[in-house]
XYZ file of C-alpha atoms in Angstrom:
473
model
C 3.227 17.276 -6.546
C 1.670 13.922 -6.883
C 0.519 11.271 -9.201
C -2.654 9.406 -8.543
C -2.556 5.805 -8.808
C -5.619 3.678 -9.494
C -6.134 0.297 -7.580
C -8.830 -2.148 -7.220
C -10.077 -3.791 -4.289
C -11.524 -1.517 -1.482
C -8.450 0.733 -1.143
C -8.621 4.582 -1.547
C -6.932 6.943 -3.829
C -3.191 6.543 -3.594
C -1.285 9.708 -4.023
C 2.519 9.008 -4.711
C 4.733 12.199 -4.651
C 6.911 12.509 -7.663
C 10.516 11.790 -6.680
C 11.975 15.161 -7.938
C 9.546 17.454 -6.428
C 9.842 19.096 -2.811
C 7.659 18.133 0.016
C 4.797 20.432 0.822
C 5.480 22.583 3.846
C 2.742 25.192 3.543
C -0.681 23.681 4.262
C -1.801 22.306 7.667
C -1.097 18.728 7.820
C -0.893 16.713 11.101
C 0.298 13.329 11.833
C -1.265 11.694 14.672
C -2.532 8.388 16.101
C -6.119 7.547 16.074
C -7.305 5.341 18.965
C -10.312 7.175 20.480
C -12.987 4.437 20.553
C -16.304 4.843 18.747
C -18.149 3.906 21.845
C -16.480 6.692 23.855
C -16.998 9.335 21.308
C -20.908 8.676 20.794
C -21.814 7.648 24.532
C -20.100 10.038 26.930
C -21.132 12.496 29.680
C -19.525 15.317 28.071
C -20.258 15.626 24.207
C -23.339 13.730 24.133
C -24.703 15.485 27.253
C -27.008 18.430 26.134
C -26.408 20.209 29.586
C -22.494 19.858 29.356
C -22.095 21.068 25.887
C -22.783 24.751 26.542
C -20.752 24.938 29.595
C -17.878 23.342 27.596
C -17.998 25.787 24.592
C -18.724 28.826 26.972
C -15.361 29.119 28.526
C -11.599 28.123 28.489
C -10.527 24.790 29.217
C -8.039 25.411 31.705
C -10.599 27.495 33.832
C -13.294 24.922 33.067
C -11.491 21.952 34.448
C -9.051 23.736 37.250
C -9.305 21.243 40.078
C -10.397 23.505 42.865
C -12.079 26.298 41.162
C -13.401 24.603 37.778
C -17.025 23.947 36.755
C -18.530 21.598 39.284
C -21.132 20.130 36.903
C -18.504 19.297 34.223
C -15.960 17.767 36.862
C -18.862 15.571 38.007
C -19.254 14.087 34.414
C -15.640 13.065 34.524
C -16.802 10.209 36.590
C -17.578 8.632 33.221
C -14.286 7.157 31.897
C -15.441 7.714 28.497
C -15.930 11.294 29.093
C -12.332 11.156 30.444
C -11.032 9.779 27.281
C -13.038 12.244 25.030
C -11.602 15.176 26.886
C -7.993 13.813 26.375
C -8.495 13.778 22.695
C -10.362 17.065 22.728
C -7.448 18.824 24.413
C -4.832 17.237 22.193
C -6.789 18.360 19.069
C -7.499 21.764 20.223
C -4.139 22.915 22.016
C -0.618 23.093 20.670
C 2.141 20.921 22.055
C 3.116 22.365 25.452
C -0.057 23.807 26.358
C -1.932 21.532 28.767
C -4.990 21.487 30.938
C -4.791 20.182 34.601
C -7.864 18.505 35.898
C -8.705 16.167 38.841
C -10.043 12.690 38.480
C -13.197 12.814 40.773
C -12.968 8.898 41.294
C -9.501 9.165 42.752
C -8.997 12.647 43.829
C -5.840 12.842 41.927
C -4.608 15.436 39.595
C -3.784 14.676 36.185
C -2.998 16.419 32.884
C -4.359 16.627 29.393
C -1.643 17.422 26.861
C -2.123 19.557 23.847
C -0.640 18.468 20.433
C -2.231 19.602 17.235
C -3.247 23.305 18.032
C -6.282 23.512 15.892
C -8.146 25.599 18.376
C -5.463 27.354 20.851
C -7.807 30.030 22.168
C -9.853 27.432 23.875
C -7.089 27.265 26.508
C -8.334 30.197 28.316
C -11.265 31.435 26.318
C -14.609 30.127 24.550
C -14.009 28.724 21.217
C -15.368 30.352 17.794
C -17.664 28.206 16.021
C -14.848 27.677 13.519
C -12.728 26.350 16.313
C -15.539 23.903 17.110
C -15.760 22.593 13.724
C -12.113 21.963 13.415
C -11.961 20.151 16.679
C -15.062 18.088 15.677
C -13.469 17.025 12.503
C -10.275 15.949 14.318
C -12.111 14.060 16.992
C -14.118 12.165 14.196
C -10.846 11.432 12.009
C -9.266 9.862 15.229
C -11.772 7.501 16.252
C -12.038 3.711 15.386
C -14.432 1.041 16.737
C -11.848 -0.957 18.609
C -9.668 2.051 19.854
C -6.623 0.542 18.198
C -3.712 3.089 17.751
C -3.231 3.723 14.141
C -1.037 6.441 12.725
C -2.943 9.046 10.385
C -1.872 11.919 8.360
C -4.463 14.687 8.799
C -4.598 17.376 5.961
C -6.691 20.321 5.838
C -6.726 24.054 4.767
C -6.824 27.116 6.910
C -6.028 30.482 4.913
C -5.600 32.263 8.273
C -2.822 29.796 9.382
C -1.272 28.704 6.067
C 2.191 27.473 7.720
C 0.607 25.772 10.807
C 1.419 22.068 10.868
C 3.269 21.387 7.565
C 3.946 18.154 6.124
C 7.034 16.474 7.362
C 9.771 16.420 4.708
C 11.146 13.312 6.593
C 8.604 11.352 8.506
C 9.659 9.237 11.403
C 8.900 5.591 12.241
C 6.133 4.759 14.755
C 7.432 3.918 18.202
C 4.529 1.571 19.113
C 4.015 -2.204 18.541
C 1.408 -2.630 15.728
C -0.019 -5.797 17.385
C -0.179 -4.645 20.982
C -0.129 -0.925 20.761
C 2.475 -0.912 23.457
C 5.587 1.324 23.274
C 8.522 -0.404 21.726
C 11.000 -0.968 24.608
C 14.185 -0.322 22.443
C 13.039 3.450 22.325
C 13.341 3.705 26.051
C 16.082 4.844 28.316
C 18.790 2.297 29.184
C 18.548 1.639 32.939
C 22.256 0.489 32.903
C 25.214 0.866 30.388
C 25.488 -1.502 27.629
C 27.709 -2.116 24.507
C 25.769 -4.486 22.398
C 23.725 -4.132 19.175
C 21.221 -6.659 20.618
C 20.230 -4.183 23.414
C 16.602 -3.066 23.757
C 17.154 0.470 24.895
C 18.735 3.629 23.992
C 17.721 3.655 20.280
C 16.476 6.642 18.305
C 14.045 6.644 15.349
C 15.643 7.777 12.207
C 13.308 7.360 9.091
C 11.230 5.379 6.732
C 12.436 3.923 3.198
C 10.684 2.283 0.369
C 12.046 -0.492 -1.816
C 10.955 -3.085 -4.350
C 9.896 -6.235 -2.301
C 12.546 -9.101 -2.665
C 15.293 -6.835 -4.007
C 18.634 -6.171 -2.224
C 18.778 -3.096 -0.127
C 22.053 -1.422 1.131
C 22.308 1.226 3.577
C 24.940 2.561 6.182
C 26.169 5.305 8.637
C 29.770 5.398 7.350
C 30.398 1.766 6.558
C 30.625 -0.311 3.147
C 27.823 -2.954 2.904
C 29.127 -6.311 4.170
C 28.695 -7.953 0.791
C 30.655 -5.023 -1.001
C 33.822 -4.737 1.255
C 35.989 -4.555 -1.627
C 34.646 -2.257 -4.131
C 31.522 -0.655 -2.511
C 31.383 2.862 -1.513
C 30.899 4.104 1.995
C 27.271 4.754 2.710
C 26.213 7.683 4.986
C 27.965 8.749 8.007
C 28.157 8.961 11.759
C 29.558 11.557 14.272
C 30.030 12.086 17.943
C 30.727 8.401 18.795
C 30.592 4.790 17.254
C 27.149 4.259 16.037
C 24.808 1.129 15.424
C 22.017 0.656 13.187
C 18.806 -1.507 13.224
C 16.355 -1.951 10.277
C 12.696 -3.042 10.731
C 9.839 -3.929 8.681
C 7.261 -1.539 7.587
C 6.905 1.769 9.390
C 7.133 0.493 13.052
C 10.126 0.283 15.213
C 11.173 -2.900 16.621
C 13.438 -5.005 19.250
C 16.107 -7.302 18.780
C 15.203 -10.866 17.471
C 11.450 -9.930 16.777
C 9.967 -10.900 13.424
C 9.769 -7.219 12.392
C 13.730 -6.944 12.650
C 15.314 -7.073 9.296
C 18.972 -6.561 9.937
C 21.449 -4.681 12.416
C 24.929 -3.643 12.357
C 27.491 -2.557 14.824
C 30.070 -2.357 12.145
C 31.000 -3.809 8.796
C 33.776 -4.905 6.756
C 36.208 -5.280 9.637
C 35.577 -1.901 10.886
C 33.401 -0.100 13.400
C 31.430 1.719 10.896
C 27.788 0.400 10.742
C 26.366 -0.561 7.213
C 24.040 -3.614 6.097
C 22.517 -5.633 3.388
C 18.946 -6.925 3.607
C 16.228 -8.002 1.586
C 13.295 -5.773 0.994
C 10.201 -7.243 2.858
C 6.854 -7.799 1.324
C 5.428 -4.593 2.745
C 7.689 -2.650 0.465
C 8.676 -0.450 3.471
C 11.547 -0.366 5.987
C 12.487 1.967 8.815
C 15.854 2.646 10.309
C 16.913 3.038 14.002
C 20.239 4.200 15.371
C 22.030 3.980 18.812
C 25.508 4.725 20.296
C 27.494 1.636 20.594
C 28.119 2.772 24.315
C 24.866 3.467 25.695
C 26.442 6.223 27.916
C 27.758 8.212 24.857
C 25.960 10.480 22.341
C 26.334 10.372 18.639
C 24.127 11.002 15.292
C 23.915 9.401 11.990
C 23.261 10.504 8.506
C 21.937 7.353 6.999
C 22.853 6.635 3.250
C 21.367 4.254 0.783
C 22.521 2.591 -2.326
C 20.582 4.071 -5.347
C 20.332 3.113 -8.827
C 19.602 -0.723 -8.125
C 16.628 -3.077 -8.770
C 15.482 -2.232 -5.150
C 14.679 1.339 -6.327
C 15.457 2.389 -2.724
C 14.282 5.667 -1.474
C 15.142 7.070 1.797
C 13.998 8.996 3.977
C 10.436 9.294 2.922
C 8.355 12.344 3.494
C 4.875 12.154 5.507
C 3.188 12.437 1.919
C 5.222 9.441 0.626
C 4.677 7.144 3.641
C 0.921 8.194 4.149
C -0.186 7.910 0.556
C -3.786 6.410 0.790
C -6.409 8.875 0.871
C -9.285 7.733 2.860
C -11.929 10.469 3.075
C -12.932 13.581 4.809
C -14.624 14.404 8.152
C -16.611 17.505 9.003
C -19.323 19.107 11.042
C -19.945 20.246 14.680
C -20.431 17.735 17.478
C -20.809 20.804 19.884
C -24.460 21.415 19.006
C -26.924 20.267 22.146
C -29.785 20.409 19.820
C -28.351 18.114 17.203
C -27.771 15.062 19.457
C -29.943 11.911 19.381
C -28.882 10.682 22.896
C -28.194 12.136 26.286
C -25.712 10.788 28.618
C -24.788 12.257 32.048
C -23.393 11.415 35.647
C -26.356 11.827 38.039
C -25.748 13.521 41.574
C -25.255 10.013 43.038
C -22.221 9.409 40.581
C -24.070 6.752 38.332
C -23.728 7.330 34.568
C -27.148 7.386 32.826
C -27.826 6.691 28.907
C -25.121 4.150 28.290
C -27.474 1.642 27.164
C -28.912 3.556 24.352
C -28.881 2.324 20.780
C -29.574 4.602 18.077
C -29.614 3.716 14.453
C -27.364 5.900 12.469
C -25.592 9.020 13.717
C -25.537 10.046 17.503
C -24.300 13.503 16.142
C -26.896 14.872 13.790
C -24.270 17.402 12.382
C -21.359 15.309 11.965
C -20.500 13.782 8.441
C -17.939 12.014 6.430
C -17.377 11.351 2.777
C -14.822 8.918 1.138
C -12.205 8.829 -1.537
C -12.943 7.162 -4.777
C -11.574 3.873 -5.319
C -13.030 2.016 -2.463
C -15.123 -1.052 -3.555
C -16.867 -1.480 -0.214
C -17.860 2.149 0.518
C -20.940 1.654 2.739
C -19.611 -1.291 4.621
C -16.212 0.413 5.343
C -17.950 3.472 6.490
C -20.185 1.482 8.773
C -17.123 -0.275 10.415
C -15.162 3.108 10.609
C -17.903 5.321 12.096
C -20.292 2.918 14.211
C -19.839 1.400 17.630
C -22.169 -1.302 16.434
C -21.284 -1.745 12.979
C -23.404 -5.046 12.410
C -26.351 -2.832 12.808
C -25.227 0.354 11.697
C -25.976 1.723 15.141
C -24.517 4.353 17.433
C -22.360 5.967 14.554
C -20.389 8.984 15.111
C -21.364 10.470 11.787
C -23.538 10.210 8.814
C -21.560 8.764 5.797
C -22.559 10.778 2.465
C -20.828 8.609 -0.188
C -18.124 9.970 -2.235
C -16.258 13.164 -1.451
C -15.633 13.622 -5.123
C -17.028 11.392 -7.949
C -14.579 11.269 -10.890
C -17.617 10.865 -13.293
C -19.614 13.721 -11.956
C -18.094 16.677 -10.021
C -21.535 18.201 -9.216
C -23.500 18.085 -5.873
C -24.972 15.752 -4.566
C -22.842 12.943 -6.633
C -19.818 14.667 -5.199
C -19.858 16.052 -1.759
C -16.825 18.350 -1.797
C -16.151 21.031 -4.106
C -12.454 20.639 -4.277
C -10.716 17.436 -4.833
C -7.275 18.926 -3.921
C -7.340 22.436 -1.887
C -6.267 25.518 -3.601
C -3.927 26.749 -0.930
C -1.275 23.924 -1.712
C -1.691 21.807 -4.730
C -0.827 18.189 -4.729
C -1.508 17.150 -1.046
C -5.003 15.705 -1.954
C -7.158 17.582 0.997
C -10.850 17.746 0.048
C -12.272 21.173 0.660
C -15.789 22.874 1.007
C -17.896 19.849 1.744
C -21.503 19.755 1.872
C -23.836 17.763 4.296
C -27.346 16.228 2.838
C -28.798 19.399 2.652
C -26.384 21.320 0.722
C -25.035 23.341 3.571
C -21.308 23.845 3.117
C -18.895 23.284 5.790
C -15.341 25.160 5.463
C -13.254 22.987 8.093
C -13.171 19.326 6.593
C -10.075 17.321 7.631
C -8.853 14.798 4.954
C -7.201 11.418 6.430
C -4.327 9.745 4.709
C -3.463 6.284 5.749
C -0.352 4.077 5.372
C -2.259 0.709 5.833
C -5.866 0.615 4.000
C -7.049 -1.650 6.680
C -5.590 -0.171 9.689
C -8.694 1.875 10.923
C -11.002 -0.976 10.731
C -9.451 -3.700 12.528
C -11.489 -6.915 12.690
C -13.598 -5.829 9.595
C -14.343 -8.507 7.064
C -11.662 -8.935 4.409
C -13.623 -7.636 1.642
C -14.347 -4.245 3.272
C -10.578 -3.250 3.127
C -8.836 -5.460 0.630
C -6.123 -3.451 -0.996
C -4.253 -4.039 -4.235
C -2.471 -0.616 -4.330
C 0.640 -0.398 -6.283
C 3.183 1.170 -4.048
């Protein structure tokens, strides 16, 4: 389904789906944000506590953390804020959306909820996980960490023959509703506190889709109107229903508010009509995203955005998940839930003090967690250090051991290539590494492959030469 694009610099393999082939919908693929800090992952009183781990994997999450009847020792460990953050991500990885875990914060006495999202180990809600489940959740946690805890959108891809249709690739993926600079929610996606009828209002908007174009070229799109520079001869683009609708277009894959730098154009009507359409210049990123809203915030409507095709802009809309997240980073695998494979011990004592946070460990804290990278990165070792280590300058307190290339294009044999398959056999073309080995040659069957939209997104603050990208989009 895809064509491999080579690029210099330190960007990964770039997989660009062919325009005339359908999106993959059978193999497990999860779009999710990664903002679990490496520090929280490698030094917390739950997953780096040898006494807590057997308790954690010995029962279901709901009974273990029930506010009045749960395990007293595990609840005491939640006095560590990093343990609370770790558990939030663990539940998000393990349980499906709509399956939550209620828990009590021992520092406040207040009841809270950890929300399920990805469903990699649904049985863990009420029963002990299998080792396979533990490995899926471990890979998910590792994939979702970064040193600074910045929110970065990822596409996670894997292969589970027993659940071949679980979490398919999105055929039309949505824009990110968070500000890329602050990680805060974009206000325009919020509910309006009072009625409004203005294209400049920053509430009541809906994320529609992501598009791609040639930077510097003219893009035209609409929801029933003609582009304002083609009122006489242009065709109506798209459609609207239910009520009068407005459009806003933002740079790249992130939603925006009115008047900020990411806003490219907006329309509440074009060519002396109330039908929205617009003309704008494709930004340097080569990507744009569309938002819609009813002109009257008290009304409800919908749009089917149409774009002008066959122009120098080569506009494509809407993009699938595979098209928007096309940079293959690497694979993550292993098991963090082995108490005998820890290089540290962190715990909350009976007095409520967290012990062990000051430890500095050269290399990986988890002796059975591994990563490998896709071919095409120039700074493989440096990138891995910034991606995996809480102290990247020293290569210390890392969440996993980096083992080099997942698949070496010049030598597919172990150990030059850590993974047996460059593209899983269940669904061809989505680029998931499968059957990956550790340093001793032991095979791990549950790797998760990460695809990015931005090559430098998960290593913010790293030196420029670590993630310089010259990808042809």
